[in-house]
Short mmCIF file of C-alpha atoms and ligand atoms in Angstrom, two decimals:
data_model
loop_
_atom_site.label_atom_id
_atom_site.label_comp_id
_atom_site.label_asym_id
_atom_site.label_seq_id
_atom_site.Cartn_x
_atom_site.Cartn_y
_atom_site.Cartn_z
CA UNK U 72 -16.21 -14.90 20.94
CA UNK U 73 -17.38 -11.62 19.41
CA UNK U 74 -14.92 -9.09 18.04
CA UNK U 75 -15.94 -6.55 20.67
CA UNK U 76 -15.32 -8.95 23.55
CA UNK U 77 -11.94 -9.88 22.04
CA UNK U 78 -10.99 -6.21 21.96
CA UNK U 79 -12.25 -5.68 25.51
CA UNK U 80 -10.35 -8.70 26.76
CA UNK U 81 -7.17 -7.52 25.08
CA UNK U 82 -7.42 -4.11 26.73
CA UNK U 83 -6.81 -5.70 30.15
CA UNK U 84 -3.06 -6.44 30.01
CA UNK U 85 -2.78 -7.82 33.56
CA UNK U 86 -5.26 -10.56 32.71
CA UNK U 87 -3.65 -11.50 29.42
CA UNK U 88 -0.73 -13.34 30.98
CA UNK U 89 1.39 -12.09 28.09
CA UNK U 90 3.33 -9.40 29.90
CA UNK U 91 7.09 -10.01 29.84
CA UNK U 92 8.98 -9.36 33.06
CA UNK U 93 11.96 -7.61 31.42
CA UNK U 94 11.85 -4.64 29.04
CA UNK U 95 12.73 -5.13 25.39
CA UNK U 96 16.49 -5.04 24.74
CA UNK U 97 17.14 -3.04 21.56
CA UNK U 98 20.94 -3.47 21.81
CA UNK U 99 20.77 -7.25 21.61
CA UNK U 100 18.33 -6.93 18.73
CA UNK U 101 20.66 -4.61 16.80
CA UNK U 102 23.59 -6.99 17.25
CA UNK U 103 21.88 -9.71 15.25
CA UNK U 104 19.46 -7.93 12.89
CA UNK U 105 20.76 -5.89 9.94
CA UNK U 106 20.33 -2.16 10.28
CA UNK U 107 18.23 -1.71 7.13
CA UNK U 108 15.52 0.24 8.98
CA UNK U 109 15.54 3.48 10.95
CA UNK U 110 13.54 2.17 13.89
CA UNK U 111 11.57 4.07 16.52
CA UNK U 112 12.41 2.99 20.09
CA UNK U 113 9.28 0.90 20.39
CA UNK U 114 8.64 -2.86 20.40
CA UNK U 115 5.06 -3.94 19.83
CA UNK U 116 3.85 -7.15 21.32
CA UNK U 117 0.18 -7.63 20.62
CA UNK U 118 -2.87 -5.99 19.12
CA UNK U 119 -6.64 -6.08 18.97
CA UNK U 120 -8.72 -4.09 16.50
CA UNK U 121 -7.07 -0.69 15.94
CA UNK U 122 -5.05 -0.89 19.16
CA UNK U 123 -1.58 -2.30 19.84
CA UNK U 124 0.44 -2.68 23.04
CA UNK U 125 4.19 -2.37 23.47
CA UNK U 126 6.31 -4.69 25.60
CA UNK U 127 5.80 -2.36 28.60
CA UNK U 128 2.03 -2.65 28.29
CA UNK U 129 1.52 0.88 26.96
CA UNK U 130 -1.47 1.17 24.62
CA UNK U 131 -1.35 2.86 21.21
CA UNK U 132 -3.97 3.69 18.64
CA UNK U 133 -2.54 2.17 15.45
CA UNK U 134 -2.92 4.57 12.51
CA UNK U 135 -0.08 2.84 10.65
CA UNK U 136 -1.61 -0.67 10.36
CA UNK U 137 1.69 -2.19 9.24
CA UNK U 138 1.80 0.62 6.64
CA UNK U 139 -1.64 0.36 5.06
CA UNK U 140 -1.64 -3.42 5.40
CA UNK U 141 -3.74 -4.68 8.37
CA UNK U 142 -7.06 -3.79 6.77
CA UNK U 143 -9.08 -5.71 9.38
CA UNK U 144 -6.89 -4.47 12.23
CA UNK U 145 -5.31 -6.93 14.66
CA UNK U 146 -6.65 -10.29 15.84
CA UNK U 147 -9.81 -10.02 13.75
CA UNK U 148 -11.93 -13.16 14.31
CA UNK U 149 -12.34 -13.74 10.55
CA UNK U 150 -8.55 -13.87 10.18
CA UNK U 151 -8.08 -16.03 13.27
CA UNK U 152 -10.65 -18.45 11.87
CA UNK U 153 -9.11 -18.50 8.37
CA UNK U 154 -5.51 -18.85 9.60
CA UNK U 155 -6.46 -21.69 11.96
CA UNK U 156 -8.57 -23.50 9.38
CA UNK U 157 -5.98 -23.25 6.65
CA UNK U 158 -2.98 -24.30 8.77
CA UNK U 159 -4.89 -27.37 9.92
CA UNK U 160 -6.01 -28.28 6.43
CA UNK U 161 -3.10 -27.51 4.07
CA UNK U 162 -0.70 -24.58 4.21
CA UNK U 163 1.72 -25.03 1.32
CA UNK U 164 1.99 -27.07 -1.85
CA UNK U 165 3.80 -26.29 -5.07
CA UNK U 166 2.25 -24.66 -8.10
CA UNK U 167 3.08 -27.97 -9.79
CA UNK U 168 -0.51 -28.74 -8.73
CA UNK U 169 -3.84 -26.93 -8.81
CA UNK U 170 -4.50 -24.96 -5.59
CA UNK U 171 -8.27 -24.49 -5.12
CA UNK U 172 -7.88 -21.52 -2.69
CA UNK U 173 -5.82 -19.72 -5.35
CA UNK U 174 -8.60 -20.19 -7.89
CA UNK U 175 -11.22 -18.94 -5.43
CA UNK U 176 -9.23 -15.81 -4.55
CA UNK U 177 -8.55 -15.11 -8.23
CA UNK U 178 -12.29 -15.51 -8.93
CA UNK U 179 -13.09 -12.97 -6.20
CA UNK U 180 -10.59 -10.47 -7.63
CA UNK U 181 -11.80 -11.00 -11.21
CA UNK U 182 -15.44 -10.60 -10.08
CA UNK U 183 -14.57 -7.36 -8.24
CA UNK U 184 -12.28 -5.60 -10.73
CA UNK U 185 -11.58 -5.09 -14.43
CA UNK U 186 -9.11 -8.02 -14.36
CA UNK U 187 -9.50 -11.17 -16.44
CA UNK U 188 -6.78 -13.21 -14.72
CA UNK U 189 -4.36 -13.12 -11.79
CA UNK U 190 -0.76 -14.15 -11.03
CA UNK U 191 0.09 -14.57 -7.32
CA UNK U 192 3.36 -13.75 -5.57
CA UNK U 193 4.32 -12.58 -2.07
CA UNK U 194 4.87 -8.82 -2.00
CA UNK U 195 4.33 -5.53 -3.76
CA UNK U 196 7.78 -5.44 -5.31
CA UNK U 197 7.30 -8.94 -6.71
CA UNK U 198 3.91 -8.03 -8.14
CA UNK U 199 5.49 -5.03 -9.88
CA UNK U 200 8.37 -7.21 -11.11
CA UNK U 201 5.81 -9.52 -12.68
CA UNK U 202 4.10 -6.54 -14.33
CA UNK U 203 7.44 -5.24 -15.65
CA UNK U 204 8.33 -8.66 -17.07
CA UNK U 205 4.88 -9.00 -18.67
CA UNK U 206 5.18 -5.54 -20.22
CA UNK U 207 8.64 -6.31 -21.57
CA UNK U 208 7.54 -9.59 -23.11
CA UNK U 209 4.52 -7.84 -24.62
CA UNK U 210 6.86 -5.20 -26.06
CA UNK U 211 9.14 -7.82 -27.63
CA UNK U 212 6.53 -10.25 -28.91
CA UNK U 213 3.58 -8.00 -29.80
CA UNK U 214 4.92 -4.45 -30.28
CA UNK U 215 8.24 -5.63 -31.79
CA UNK U 216 10.35 -3.24 -29.69
CA UNK U 217 13.92 -4.48 -29.17
CA UNK U 218 14.63 -2.01 -26.32
CA UNK U 219 11.35 -1.27 -24.57
CA UNK U 220 11.18 1.65 -22.15
CA UNK U 221 8.80 1.84 -19.19
CA UNK U 222 7.82 5.32 -18.03
CA UNK U 223 7.34 5.88 -14.30
CA UNK U 224 6.70 9.02 -12.24
CA UNK U 225 9.01 11.14 -10.15
CA UNK U 226 8.30 10.72 -6.40
CA UNK U 227 6.79 7.29 -7.10
CA UNK U 228 7.41 4.14 -5.08
CA UNK U 229 7.36 0.66 -6.59
CA UNK U 230 9.55 -1.48 -4.31
CA UNK U 231 13.14 -2.36 -3.34
CA UNK U 232 14.22 -5.10 -5.74
CA UNK U 233 16.65 -3.86 -8.39
CA UNK U 234 14.02 -3.48 -11.12
CA UNK U 235 11.38 -1.92 -8.86
CA UNK U 236 13.85 0.41 -7.14
CA UNK U 237 14.88 1.52 -10.63
CA UNK U 238 11.19 2.05 -11.45
CA UNK U 239 10.89 4.11 -8.25
CA UNK U 240 11.41 7.75 -9.24
CA UNK U 241 13.32 8.73 -6.08
CA UNK U 242 17.15 8.89 -6.32
CA UNK U 243 17.51 8.48 -2.53
CA UNK U 244 16.39 4.84 -2.82
CA UNK U 245 18.76 4.12 -5.74
CA UNK U 246 21.99 5.63 -4.40
CA UNK U 247 24.95 3.20 -4.42
CA UNK U 248 22.93 0.38 -5.99
CA UNK U 249 23.96 1.11 -9.55
CA UNK U 250 24.25 -0.12 -12.19
CA UNK U 251 20.47 0.06 -12.17
CA UNK U 252 18.19 -1.89 -14.53
CA UNK U 253 18.06 -0.27 -17.99
CA UNK U 254 14.80 0.63 -19.70
CA UNK U 255 13.17 3.09 -17.28
CA UNK U 256 12.52 6.80 -17.72
CA UNK U 257 10.88 9.27 -15.31
CA UNK U 258 8.26 11.94 -15.85
CA UNK U 259 6.51 14.34 -13.45
CA UNK U 260 3.29 13.01 -11.88
CA UNK U 261 -0.03 14.48 -13.06
CA UNK U 262 1.71 16.13 -16.06
CA UNK U 263 0.39 14.84 -19.40
CA UNK U 264 2.69 17.08 -21.47
CA UNK U 265 5.69 15.36 -19.85
CA UNK U 266 4.37 11.93 -20.92
CA UNK U 267 3.67 13.11 -24.47
CA UNK U 268 7.15 14.62 -24.76
CA UNK U 269 8.81 11.45 -23.40
CA UNK U 270 6.91 9.19 -25.80
CA UNK U 271 8.08 11.32 -28.77
CA UNK U 272 11.66 11.85 -27.58
CA UNK U 273 12.29 8.23 -26.66
CA UNK U 274 11.16 6.89 -30.05
CA UNK U 275 14.59 6.36 -31.60
CA UNK U 276 16.25 3.41 -33.30
CA UNK U 277 15.35 0.24 -31.40
CA UNK U 278 14.08 2.22 -28.42
CA UNK U 279 10.42 3.01 -27.78
CA UNK U 280 8.07 3.51 -24.84
CA UNK U 281 6.15 0.27 -24.24
CA UNK U 282 4.33 0.95 -20.98
CA UNK U 283 3.59 3.42 -18.21
CA UNK U 284 3.75 2.21 -14.59
CA UNK U 285 2.05 4.62 -12.22
CA UNK U 286 0.22 4.85 -8.86
CA UNK U 287 -3.41 6.07 -8.89
CA UNK U 288 -2.41 7.93 -5.70
CA UNK U 289 1.25 8.30 -4.76
CA UNK U 290 1.58 6.82 -1.26
CA UNK U 291 5.21 6.90 -0.10
CA UNK U 292 5.83 9.96 -2.30
CA UNK U 293 3.59 12.12 -0.09
CA UNK U 294 -0.05 10.92 -0.37
CA UNK U 295 -0.68 12.68 -3.68
CA UNK U 296 -3.96 11.71 -5.41
CA UNK U 297 -3.95 11.29 -9.18
CA UNK U 298 -5.65 13.96 -11.23
CA UNK U 299 -8.78 12.72 -13.06
CA UNK U 300 -8.14 14.67 -16.28
CA UNK U 301 -4.51 13.55 -16.35
CA UNK U 302 -5.40 9.88 -15.96
CA UNK U 303 -8.11 10.06 -18.61
CA UNK U 304 -5.66 11.64 -21.05
CA UNK U 305 -3.09 9.00 -20.10
CA UNK U 306 -5.57 6.21 -20.88
CA UNK U 307 -6.40 7.81 -24.24
CA UNK U 308 -2.72 8.24 -25.12
CA UNK U 309 -1.91 4.62 -24.26
CA UNK U 310 -4.83 3.39 -26.40
CA UNK U 311 -3.82 5.60 -29.34
CA UNK U 312 -0.22 4.43 -29.48
CA UNK U 313 -0.92 0.87 -28.27
CA UNK U 314 1.18 0.85 -25.10
CA UNK U 315 0.32 -0.66 -21.72
CA UNK U 316 -1.08 1.30 -18.79
CA UNK U 317 0.00 -0.35 -15.53
CA UNK U 318 -1.34 0.78 -12.16
CA UNK U 319 0.52 0.09 -8.93
CA UNK U 320 -2.39 -0.42 -6.50
CA UNK U 321 -0.16 -1.96 -3.83
CA UNK U 322 -0.92 0.74 -1.24
CA UNK U 323 -4.13 2.40 -2.40
CA UNK U 324 -5.97 -0.75 -3.56
CA UNK U 325 -8.11 -3.26 -1.63
CA UNK U 326 -10.54 -0.71 -0.26
CA UNK U 327 -8.17 1.75 1.39
CA UNK U 328 -9.33 4.60 -0.86
CA UNK U 329 -13.03 4.08 -0.05
CA UNK U 330 -13.44 2.24 -3.35
CA UNK U 331 -12.02 -1.23 -3.88
CA UNK U 332 -9.42 0.01 -6.41
CA UNK U 333 -7.79 3.41 -6.70
CA UNK U 334 -8.51 3.54 -10.44
CA UNK U 335 -12.25 3.75 -9.66
CA UNK U 336 -11.62 7.34 -8.50
CA UNK U 337 -10.13 8.21 -11.87
CA UNK U 338 -12.75 6.87 -14.27
CA UNK U 339 -10.23 4.74 -16.17
CA UNK U 340 -9.21 1.09 -16.16
CA UNK U 341 -5.63 -0.17 -16.41
CA UNK U 342 -4.36 -2.97 -18.66
CA UNK U 343 -2.37 -4.40 -15.77
CA UNK U 344 -2.50 -3.65 -12.05
CA UNK U 345 -0.78 -4.89 -8.92
CA UNK U 346 -1.88 -5.44 -5.33
CA UNK U 347 -0.19 -6.55 -2.12
CA UNK U 348 -0.27 -4.61 1.17
CA UNK U 349 -3.95 -4.84 2.14
CA UNK U 350 -4.73 -7.95 0.11
CA UNK U 351 -3.99 -10.46 2.88
CA UNK U 352 -4.78 -8.15 5.80
CA UNK U 353 -1.15 -8.57 6.97
CA UNK U 354 -0.40 -12.08 5.66
CA UNK U 355 2.28 -11.77 2.94
CA UNK U 356 0.71 -11.99 -0.51
CA UNK U 357 1.02 -10.07 -3.77
CA UNK U 358 -0.88 -10.25 -7.02
CA UNK U 359 -0.56 -9.01 -10.60
CA UNK U 360 -3.77 -8.70 -12.57
CA UNK U 361 -4.25 -8.21 -16.28
CA UNK U 362 -7.27 -7.25 -18.28
CA UNK U 363 -6.51 -8.57 -21.74
CA UNK U 364 -2.89 -9.56 -21.92
CA UNK U 365 -3.28 -12.80 -19.99
CA UNK U 366 -1.64 -15.16 -22.49
CA UNK U 367 1.68 -13.34 -22.72
CA UNK U 368 3.34 -15.54 -20.09
CA UNK U 369 3.64 -19.18 -21.14
CA UNK U 370 4.19 -22.10 -18.70
CA UNK U 371 7.64 -21.88 -17.12
CA UNK U 372 8.23 -18.21 -17.95
CA UNK U 373 7.42 -16.73 -14.55
CA UNK U 374 7.00 -18.35 -11.14
CA UNK U 375 7.15 -18.09 -7.37
CA UNK U 376 7.64 -20.92 -4.87
CA UNK U 377 5.41 -19.42 -2.20
CA UNK U 378 3.20 -17.45 -4.60
CA UNK U 379 -0.47 -18.30 -4.26
CA UNK U 380 -0.08 -21.00 -1.64
CA UNK U 381 -3.22 -22.34 0.12
CA UNK U 382 -2.44 -20.50 3.37
CA UNK U 383 -1.97 -17.00 1.93
CA UNK U 384 -4.85 -17.38 -0.54
CA UNK U 385 -7.25 -18.88 2.01
CA UNK U 386 -6.62 -16.04 4.46
CA UNK U 387 -6.72 -13.32 1.77
CA UNK U 388 -10.03 -14.70 0.48
CA UNK U 389 -11.49 -14.44 3.96
CA UNK U 390 -10.21 -10.83 4.22
CA UNK U 391 -11.87 -10.00 0.87
CA UNK U 392 -15.16 -11.65 1.87
CA UNK U 393 -15.15 -9.85 5.23
CA UNK U 394 -14.61 -6.47 3.52
CA UNK U 395 -17.67 -7.17 1.42
CA UNK U 396 -19.91 -8.83 4.01
CA UNK U 397 -19.35 -6.18 6.68
CA UNK U 398 -19.70 -3.33 4.21
CA UNK U 399 -16.33 -2.00 5.29
CA UNK U 400 -15.86 0.31 2.29
CA UNK U 401 -18.74 2.43 3.57
CA UNK U 402 -16.93 2.76 6.88
CA UNK U 403 -13.75 3.75 5.00
CA UNK U 404 -15.59 6.58 3.24
CA UNK U 405 -17.37 7.77 6.38
CA UNK U 406 -14.41 7.65 8.76
CA UNK U 407 -12.05 8.97 6.07
CA UNK U 408 -14.22 12.05 5.56
CA UNK U 409 -14.44 12.54 9.34
CA UNK U 410 -10.66 12.27 9.69
CA UNK U 411 -9.93 14.74 6.86
CA UNK U 412 -12.49 17.21 8.20
CA UNK U 413 -10.98 17.01 11.69
CA UNK U 414 -7.40 17.32 10.42
CA UNK U 415 -8.37 20.32 8.29
CA UNK U 416 -9.92 22.01 11.33
CA UNK U 417 -6.66 21.47 13.21
CA UNK U 418 -4.54 22.59 10.22
CA UNK U 419 -6.62 25.79 10.07
CA UNK U 420 -5.33 26.73 13.54
CA UNK U 421 -1.68 26.23 12.50
CA UNK U 422 -1.39 27.79 9.03
CA UNK U 423 2.31 28.52 9.55
CA UNK U 424 3.00 24.80 10.12
CA UNK U 425 0.38 22.78 8.22
CA UNK U 426 -0.23 23.62 4.57
CA UNK U 427 -2.62 20.90 3.37
CA UNK U 428 -4.63 17.80 4.30
CA UNK U 429 -5.40 15.47 1.38
CA UNK U 430 -6.26 11.90 0.50
CA UNK U 431 -8.93 9.37 -0.37
CA UNK U 432 -10.85 7.22 2.10
CA UNK U 433 -8.45 6.08 4.81
CA UNK U 434 -5.19 7.05 3.11
CA UNK U 435 -4.58 10.64 4.11
CA UNK U 436 -1.62 12.97 4.37
CA UNK U 437 -1.03 16.10 6.41
CA UNK U 438 1.57 18.25 4.67
CA UNK U 439 3.89 20.45 6.68
CA UNK U 440 4.49 23.95 5.38
CA UNK U 441 7.90 24.10 3.59
CA UNK U 442 8.68 27.23 5.64
CA UNK U 443 8.05 25.47 8.95
CA UNK U 444 11.05 23.89 10.66
CA UNK U 445 8.85 20.93 11.69
CA UNK U 446 9.42 17.60 9.97
CA UNK U 447 7.12 14.58 9.60
CA UNK U 448 9.32 12.45 11.92
CA UNK U 449 9.03 15.21 14.61
CA UNK U 450 5.24 14.90 14.54
CA UNK U 451 5.35 11.09 14.36
CA UNK U 452 7.61 10.95 17.46
CA UNK U 453 5.47 13.39 19.41
CA UNK U 454 2.31 11.47 18.46
CA UNK U 455 3.88 8.26 19.74
CA UNK U 456 4.25 9.91 23.15
CA UNK U 457 0.53 10.71 22.98
CA UNK U 458 -0.27 7.06 22.23
CA UNK U 459 -0.92 7.47 18.50
CA UNK U 460 1.11 5.64 15.85
CA UNK U 461 1.60 7.52 12.56
CA UNK U 462 4.05 7.14 9.66
CA UNK U 463 5.86 9.74 7.54
CA UNK U 464 5.40 9.80 3.75
CA UNK U 465 8.56 11.71 2.90
CA UNK U 466 10.17 14.40 5.09
CA UNK U 467 7.21 16.80 5.13
CA UNK U 468 4.05 14.65 5.03
CA UNK U 469 2.50 12.72 7.93
CA UNK U 470 0.46 9.73 6.75
CA UNK U 471 -2.73 8.40 8.37
CA UNK U 472 -3.51 4.81 7.29
CA UNK U 473 -5.52 3.13 10.10
CA UNK U 474 -7.18 -0.27 9.75
CA UNK U 475 -10.30 0.00 7.58
CA UNK U 476 -12.46 -1.06 10.55
CA UNK U 477 -11.54 2.09 12.52
CA UNK U 478 -14.49 3.48 14.50
CA UNK U 479 -15.79 7.02 14.85
CA UNK U 480 -14.64 7.02 18.48
CA UNK U 481 -11.10 6.05 17.43
CA UNK U 482 -11.00 8.80 14.79
CA UNK U 483 -12.05 11.31 17.45
CA UNK U 484 -9.38 9.99 19.82
CA UNK U 485 -6.70 10.24 17.10
CA UNK U 486 -7.73 13.81 16.26
CA UNK U 487 -7.46 14.79 19.95
CA UNK U 488 -3.94 13.34 20.03
CA UNK U 489 -2.92 15.24 16.87
CA UNK U 490 -4.33 18.45 18.36
CA UNK U 491 -2.31 17.90 21.54
CA UNK U 492 0.85 17.12 19.53
CA UNK U 493 0.62 20.36 17.57
CA UNK U 494 -0.13 22.34 20.74
CA UNK U 495 3.01 20.95 22.38
CA UNK U 496 5.33 20.96 19.40
CA UNK U 497 4.56 24.56 18.40
CA UNK U 498 4.62 25.95 21.96
C1 PLP Z 580 4.78 -0.76 -0.38
C2 PLP Z 580 4.69 -0.52 -1.82
C3 PLP Z 580 5.39 -1.33 -2.74
C4 PLP Z 580 6.34 -2.40 -2.30
O1 PLP Z 580 5.69 -3.44 -1.63
P1 PLP Z 580 6.56 -4.53 -0.81
O2 PLP Z 580 5.53 -5.51 -0.36
O3 PLP Z 580 7.24 -3.81 0.30
O4 PLP Z 580 7.53 -5.12 -1.77
C5 PLP Z 580 5.18 -1.10 -4.08
N1 PLP Z 580 4.38 -0.11 -4.51
C6 PLP Z 580 3.70 0.68 -3.67
C7 PLP Z 580 2.80 1.74 -4.21
C8 PLP Z 580 3.85 0.52 -2.29
O5 PLP Z 580 3.21 1.33 -1.45
#
């Protein structure tokens, strides 16, 4: 069955036979699931392409994509084929043995990036943990630093484990989880003087900066693209003093920016970089790549039970091959430009509420004027009523991260919804 006919079939809920007879019961849900998330009153049941349906059968245009994750949208035939094939063949074995799918996926990544080798895990936080551990071991064994410090940026996001939440330069995520992990220090993003000052100031006794962990574009922190000059100076500084430059590509990587990796926008290559969200198109997988420092970890020093299993790697490989075969990056650039242009035209009509539209490819943010009383969640809620799913990136930025297969028609539809939302919300 073709993708188009799958999408068409899925748009006829009464024929799907999937409609539940009773509405979703949020109270029962909340009694048994921990309240770690602030949830919208919406339960999604199925999807096809860039569309999802809630348990009442209402259709939404999905510009969240599991937060920049479902790169091929929902129910893509390539994923259905890969998932089915892999579950029938072999889904999980231990890393005690060679896993051919893992080798094939690593080969694809190495062939399509500056990486020499890959370590597989299951999420973005885990990939960053691996990078942090690699950097620390490098600091101890190569740089001879007893107390290595890793610099990260204010307003960054690197995950929720203790080490990655410490690396995350946002106090709101760290509150009440102290004592945090030692060895991290924060500098302002896109500010080279701040990095230079930190490197000098933190060089004392057994303490020294060993690495910088940074996003090529800050996603959660407000969709803030990295500055080319800043990143080039950062690369030069790291080379001069022999410290590691680590890029967190968990959100911006795997084609979301219109290039396969965010660093391609900046004209520099990292020593280490991490990927997760889009890598498996929605199947949990994470990866940590390194360019030169591939022999730092020795057998037994780092591991993951699920990491790199045949299922996750087989599906991720098919996602990667589909991105390439269907020339999806070109679509990302074209539709991304169309979306930004449309959002800017809307923003132009509401200067008192919208101050900026920015981003790369299909990761874009619409910033609300600090003087406006509107918040990002206000716009997200109003958009949901209009059948468009969006996600905040901080209190004042609305994020647009649709599947990378989004069509021109869907961009136009989303823009119409945003226009309507602003009309209503500012009336
Ligand atoms: C989402 C995200 C993470 C964390 O990924 P998880 O899979 O949720 O652990 C890390 N870094 C960046 C830049 C992210 O966007």
